[in-house]
């Protein structure tokens, strides 16, 4: 089977790029699929993730741009698709960003006989109502439209009949679990407003005096670093909330932590929650749509009313002060993570591919 995967920039250290890395390596190594990845907005290999040697990666070399109108955008992507597809035929074309998915559908004639599989990695409500209408109009022309949770499938299935749920896989498995005794809360992700790391400061300043010795470490990089650093400093929390660069040792840092906290305003499917669960960590999160399939309140984690800073602070203090509760939630979390192991997820992908060819 020959697969073409199209995304923005494979060199980025991001969740989508990590998923593309995991899926393509598994498809190549375990299923012997031929894999070609087209990275539109990168010029050369500067890869953070390791890819199997037989996977072909093409850097199209474009600079990211904003278009004045949809007609120009469509012409732009049509040319790219024509360049990509003239060299060889593919059984399946997969997309990993919304605007690329739309462009592929608008230029379906260029795709020819290849099956089109669109994937959605953003929150349903992140798009405007007009944006959601456009998705429905366009995405019904795809062979399959993949979303990350049953919650998203139910929303889209009101208008589309080609929607299937396949969650992202966990990037690692481990036989180890955290002993949950280190006084460390951890959060990971791009330093971007969507991740809500500014909320961490608002939360911790309410409970700092109740959490003697505890630190909250944030691992990530992005354009919000200076803003977050200044807010941490202005609230006198420089020795309590620690900004650290993105780490390739995610498993190690999770195993050395006792609580994972997700403060995002929206997510596609928070892989970091699954990775934390794999390490036996209890997770606390605002009640955003994408966290609901992963965290079952008071069973394997804690859910807090979205945006309620005071409630988050109260629940976090309770978790900090109750080791037995952390242990119980962490054990259940470890069990839940099994549903997202890569063997299980990639076999769902293979079943999907075989069903449409």
Coordinates of C-alpha atoms in Angstrom, one line a residue:
X1 CA 0.0 0.0 0.0
X2 CA 1.3 3.5 -0.9
X3 CA 0.4 6.4 1.4
X4 CA 1.0 10.1 0.9
X5 CA 0.9 12.2 4.1
X6 CA 0.7 16.0 3.8
X7 CA 1.3 18.4 6.6
X8 CA 2.6 21.9 7.2
X9 CA 6.1 21.5 8.6
X10 CA 7.5 18.1 9.7
X11 CA 10.5 19.9 11.5
X12 CA 8.2 21.5 14.1
X13 CA 8.2 20.0 17.6
X14 CA 4.5 19.6 17.9
X15 CA 1.7 17.1 18.6
X16 CA 0.6 16.5 15.0
X17 CA 4.2 16.1 13.9
X18 CA 4.8 13.5 16.6
X19 CA 1.7 11.6 15.5
X20 CA 2.8 11.6 11.9
X21 CA 6.1 10.3 13.1
X22 CA 4.6 7.5 15.1
X23 CA 2.1 6.4 12.5
X24 CA 4.4 6.5 9.5
X25 CA 7.1 4.5 11.3
X26 CA 4.6 1.9 12.4
X27 CA 3.0 1.7 9.0
X28 CA 6.4 1.3 7.4
X29 CA 8.0 -1.1 9.9
X30 CA 5.1 -3.3 10.7
X31 CA 2.8 -3.2 7.7
X32 CA 5.5 -2.7 5.0
X33 CA 3.6 0.3 3.5
X34 CA 5.4 2.7 1.2
X35 CA 5.3 6.1 2.9
X36 CA 5.9 9.5 1.4
X37 CA 5.6 12.6 3.6
X38 CA 5.3 16.1 2.0
X39 CA 6.1 19.0 4.3
X40 CA 4.9 22.1 2.6
X41 CA 6.5 24.8 4.7
X42 CA 10.0 23.4 5.3
X43 CA 13.2 23.8 3.2
X44 CA 15.4 20.9 4.5
X45 CA 15.7 18.2 7.1
X46 CA 15.9 19.6 10.6
X47 CA 14.0 16.8 12.1
X48 CA 13.4 16.4 15.8
X49 CA 11.7 13.0 15.5
X50 CA 13.4 10.0 14.0
X51 CA 12.0 8.4 10.9
X52 CA 12.7 5.0 9.4
X53 CA 15.2 5.2 6.6
X54 CA 12.8 3.9 4.0
X55 CA 10.3 6.7 4.5
X56 CA 10.6 9.5 1.9
X57 CA 10.3 13.0 3.2
X58 CA 9.9 15.8 0.7
X59 CA 10.4 19.4 1.8
X60 CA 8.4 21.5 -0.6
X61 CA 10.3 24.7 0.5
X62 CA 7.5 27.2 0.6
X63 CA 7.3 30.0 3.1
X64 CA 4.2 30.2 5.3
X65 CA 1.8 32.8 3.9
X66 CA -1.5 34.3 4.4
X67 CA -3.8 34.7 1.4
X68 CA -5.9 37.7 0.5
X69 CA -8.7 35.6 -0.9
X70 CA -9.7 31.9 -1.1
X71 CA -9.2 31.8 -4.9
X72 CA -5.5 32.6 -4.6
X73 CA -5.1 30.1 -1.8
X74 CA -6.8 27.4 -3.9
X75 CA -4.6 28.0 -6.9
X76 CA -1.5 27.8 -4.6
X77 CA -2.4 24.4 -3.2
X78 CA -3.6 23.1 -6.5
X79 CA -0.1 23.7 -7.9
X80 CA 1.5 22.0 -4.9
X81 CA -0.8 19.0 -5.3
X82 CA -0.1 18.8 -9.0
X83 CA 3.6 18.8 -8.3
X84 CA 3.3 16.2 -5.6
X85 CA 1.1 13.8 -7.5
X86 CA 2.5 13.8 -11.0
X87 CA 5.6 11.9 -9.9
X88 CA 3.7 8.8 -8.6
X89 CA 0.3 7.4 -7.7
X90 CA -0.8 6.7 -4.2
X91 CA -3.5 4.4 -2.8
X92 CA -4.4 6.9 0.0
X93 CA -3.8 10.6 0.5
X94 CA -3.9 11.7 4.2
X95 CA -4.0 15.3 5.5
X96 CA -3.2 16.6 9.0
X97 CA -4.2 20.3 9.0
X98 CA -7.6 21.8 8.4
X99 CA -6.6 24.2 5.6
X100 CA -4.7 21.5 3.8
X101 CA -7.7 19.2 4.1
X102 CA -9.9 21.8 2.6
X103 CA -7.4 22.4 -0.2
X104 CA -7.2 18.7 -1.0
X105 CA -11.0 18.4 -1.3
X106 CA -11.3 21.5 -3.4
X107 CA -8.7 20.0 -5.8
X108 CA -10.1 16.4 -5.7
X109 CA -9.7 16.1 -9.5
X110 CA -5.9 16.4 -9.1
X111 CA -6.0 13.5 -6.6
X112 CA -7.4 11.2 -9.2
X113 CA -8.2 7.7 -8.0
X114 CA -6.4 8.0 -4.7
X115 CA -8.7 7.6 -1.6
X116 CA -8.8 10.7 0.6
X117 CA -8.6 10.4 4.3
X118 CA -8.8 13.7 6.3
X119 CA -7.8 13.9 9.9
X120 CA -8.9 16.6 12.4
X121 CA -6.6 17.5 15.3
X122 CA -8.3 20.7 16.6
X123 CA -11.2 21.3 18.9
X124 CA -14.6 21.3 17.2
X125 CA -15.5 24.7 18.6
X126 CA -12.2 26.4 17.7
X127 CA -13.7 27.0 14.2
X128 CA -16.3 29.7 13.8
X129 CA -19.8 28.6 12.9
X130 CA -19.1 29.5 9.3
X131 CA -15.9 27.5 9.4
X132 CA -17.8 24.5 10.6
X133 CA -20.3 24.8 7.8
X134 CA -17.5 24.9 5.3
X135 CA -16.0 21.8 6.7
X136 CA -19.3 20.0 6.5
X137 CA -19.8 21.0 2.8
X138 CA -16.3 20.0 1.8
X139 CA -15.6 17.0 4.1
X140 CA -18.5 15.0 2.8
X141 CA -16.5 14.5 -0.4
X142 CA -13.7 12.7 1.5
X143 CA -13.7 8.9 1.6
X144 CA -13.2 9.1 5.4
X145 CA -13.0 11.8 7.9
X146 CA -11.1 10.9 11.1
X147 CA -11.7 12.5 14.5
X148 CA -10.0 11.9 17.8
X149 CA -12.9 11.1 20.1
X150 CA -16.5 9.9 20.2
X151 CA -17.5 13.3 21.4
X152 CA -16.2 14.9 18.1
X153 CA -17.7 12.1 16.0
X154 CA -21.2 12.7 17.5
X155 CA -20.9 16.4 16.7
X156 CA -19.8 15.9 13.1
X157 CA -22.1 12.9 12.5
X158 CA -25.1 15.2 12.7
X159 CA -24.1 16.3 9.2
X160 CA -21.7 13.8 7.8
X161 CA -21.9 10.0 7.3
X162 CA -18.2 9.4 6.7
X163 CA -16.9 10.2 10.2
X164 CA -14.8 7.6 12.2
X165 CA -13.1 7.8 15.5
X166 CA -9.4 6.8 15.7
X167 CA -7.6 8.4 18.6
X168 CA -3.9 9.2 18.6
X169 CA -1.5 6.6 20.1
X170 CA 0.6 7.1 23.1
X171 CA 4.2 7.8 22.0
X172 CA 5.7 5.3 24.5
X173 CA 4.8 2.5 26.9
X174 CA 6.5 1.7 30.2
X175 CA 6.3 -1.0 32.9
X176 CA 7.2 1.7 35.5
X177 CA 4.9 4.0 37.4
X178 CA 5.6 7.1 39.4
X179 CA 5.8 6.6 43.1
X180 CA 3.8 9.9 43.4
X181 CA 5.9 11.2 46.3
X182 CA 7.9 14.0 44.6
X183 CA 6.5 17.4 45.3
X184 CA 6.2 18.2 41.6
X185 CA 3.3 19.1 39.4
X186 CA 4.1 19.0 35.6
X187 CA 2.6 20.4 32.5
X188 CA 3.9 20.1 28.9
X189 CA 3.2 21.8 25.6
X190 CA 3.9 24.7 23.3
X191 CA 4.0 28.0 25.1
X192 CA 0.9 29.3 23.3
X193 CA -2.3 31.0 24.6
X194 CA -4.4 27.9 23.7
X195 CA -2.5 25.9 26.2
X196 CA -3.6 28.1 29.1
X197 CA -0.3 28.2 30.9
X198 CA -1.1 31.7 32.1
X199 CA -3.9 30.0 34.1
X200 CA -1.2 28.1 36.1
X201 CA 0.0 31.3 37.6
X202 CA -3.5 32.4 38.5
X203 CA -4.1 29.0 40.1
X204 CA -0.9 28.6 42.0
X205 CA -0.9 32.1 43.5
X206 CA -4.1 31.2 45.3
X207 CA -2.7 28.1 47.0
X208 CA 1.1 28.6 47.2
X209 CA 1.0 29.0 50.9
X210 CA -0.8 25.7 51.2
X211 CA 1.7 23.7 49.1
X212 CA 5.0 24.0 51.0
X213 CA 7.8 22.5 49.0
X214 CA 5.7 21.9 45.9
X215 CA 6.9 23.1 42.4
X216 CA 5.0 23.3 39.1
X217 CA 7.3 22.7 36.1
X218 CA 6.2 23.7 32.6
X219 CA 8.1 22.1 29.7
X220 CA 7.8 23.8 26.4
X221 CA 8.9 26.5 24.0
X222 CA 7.0 29.2 22.1
X223 CA 6.2 32.9 21.7
X224 CA 4.6 33.2 25.1
X225 CA 7.8 32.6 27.1
X226 CA 8.5 36.2 28.0
X227 CA 4.9 37.0 28.9
X228 CA 4.7 34.0 31.2
X229 CA 8.1 34.7 32.8
X230 CA 7.1 38.3 33.6
X231 CA 3.8 37.2 35.1
X232 CA 5.5 34.5 37.2
X233 CA 8.1 37.1 38.4
X234 CA 5.4 39.8 39.1
X235 CA 3.5 37.3 41.3
X236 CA 6.6 36.3 43.3
X237 CA 6.5 32.7 42.0
X238 CA 9.9 32.3 40.3
X239 CA 11.0 29.6 42.7
X240 CA 7.7 27.8 42.5
X241 CA 6.7 27.8 38.8
X242 CA 9.6 26.8 36.6
X243 CA 9.7 27.3 32.9
X244 CA 11.9 24.6 31.2
X245 CA 12.7 24.0 27.5
X246 CA 11.0 21.2 25.6
X247 CA 12.4 17.9 26.6
X248 CA 12.9 14.7 24.7
X249 CA 12.8 12.8 28.1
X250 CA 9.1 13.2 28.6
X251 CA 8.7 9.7 30.2
X252 CA 11.5 10.4 32.7
X253 CA 10.0 13.7 33.8
X254 CA 6.5 12.3 34.1
X255 CA 7.8 9.4 36.2
X256 CA 9.5 11.9 38.5
X257 CA 6.3 13.9 39.0
X258 CA 3.2 13.3 41.1
X259 CA 0.4 15.2 39.3
X260 CA -0.2 16.2 35.7
X261 CA -2.2 19.4 35.2
X262 CA -3.9 20.4 31.9
X263 CA -4.9 24.0 31.8
X264 CA -5.6 24.2 28.0
X265 CA -8.4 26.3 26.6
X266 CA -8.9 23.8 23.8
X267 CA -7.1 20.7 22.4
X268 CA -7.5 18.1 19.7
X269 CA -6.7 15.1 21.8
X270 CA -4.3 15.8 24.6
X271 CA -1.6 13.2 24.1
X272 CA 0.2 14.5 27.2
X273 CA -2.7 13.3 29.3
X274 CA -2.4 9.8 27.9
X275 CA 1.4 9.8 28.5
X276 CA 0.9 11.0 32.0
X277 CA -1.6 8.2 32.6
X278 CA 0.8 5.6 31.1
X279 CA 3.2 6.7 33.9
X280 CA 0.5 6.3 36.5
X281 CA 0.0 10.0 37.2
X282 CA -3.4 11.3 38.4
X283 CA -4.4 14.1 36.0
X284 CA -6.4 17.3 36.7
X285 CA -7.9 19.2 33.8
X286 CA -10.4 21.8 32.9
X287 CA -13.5 20.2 31.5
X288 CA -12.8 20.7 27.8
X289 CA -14.4 18.5 25.2
X290 CA -11.2 16.6 24.2
X291 CA -10.3 15.7 27.8
X292 CA -13.6 13.9 28.5
X293 CA -12.7 10.6 26.7
X294 CA -9.5 10.4 28.7
X295 CA -10.3 11.6 32.2
X296 CA -13.2 10.0 34.1
X297 CA -13.9 12.3 37.0
X298 CA -12.8 10.9 40.4
X299 CA -12.0 7.6 38.8
X300 CA -8.7 8.2 37.0
X301 CA -8.4 11.9 37.4
X302 CA -10.1 15.2 38.3
X303 CA -12.3 17.4 36.0
X304 CA -12.9 21.0 36.8
X305 CA -15.5 23.3 35.4
X306 CA -13.9 25.0 32.4
X307 CA -12.2 28.3 33.3
X308 CA -13.0 28.1 37.0
X309 CA -9.7 29.0 38.5
X310 CA -10.8 28.8 42.1
X311 CA -12.3 25.3 41.7
X312 CA -9.1 24.1 40.0
X313 CA -7.0 25.5 42.9
X314 CA -9.2 23.8 45.5
X315 CA -9.2 20.4 43.7
X316 CA -5.4 20.7 43.2
X317 CA -4.8 21.4 46.9
X318 CA -7.0 18.4 47.8
X319 CA -5.0 16.1 45.5
X320 CA -1.7 17.5 46.8
X321 CA -2.8 16.7 50.4
X322 CA -4.1 13.2 49.8
X323 CA -1.5 10.6 48.7
X324 CA -3.9 7.7 48.8
X325 CA -6.2 9.5 46.4
X326 CA -3.3 10.2 44.1
X327 CA -2.3 6.5 44.2
X328 CA -5.9 5.3 43.5
X329 CA -6.4 7.7 40.6
X330 CA -3.0 6.9 39.2
X331 CA -3.6 3.2 39.2
X332 CA -6.8 3.6 37.3
X333 CA -5.2 6.0 34.9
X334 CA -2.5 3.5 34.0
X335 CA -5.2 1.0 33.2
X336 CA -7.1 3.5 31.0
X337 CA -3.9 4.3 29.0
X338 CA -3.9 0.7 27.5
X339 CA -6.7 1.8 25.2
X340 CA -4.3 4.1 23.4
X341 CA -1.3 1.8 22.8
X342 CA 0.1 2.0 19.3
X343 CA -0.5 -1.6 18.3
X344 CA -4.2 -1.2 18.9
X345 CA -4.5 2.2 17.3
X346 CA -2.5 1.3 14.1
X347 CA -4.5 -1.9 13.6
X348 CA -7.6 0.3 13.5
X349 CA -5.9 2.4 10.8
X350 CA -5.1 -0.7 8.8
X351 CA -8.7 -1.9 9.0
X352 CA -9.9 1.5 7.8
X353 CA -7.5 1.6 4.8
X354 CA -8.5 -1.9 3.8
X355 CA -12.1 -1.1 4.0
X356 CA -12.0 1.8 1.5
X357 CA -9.6 0.2 -1.1

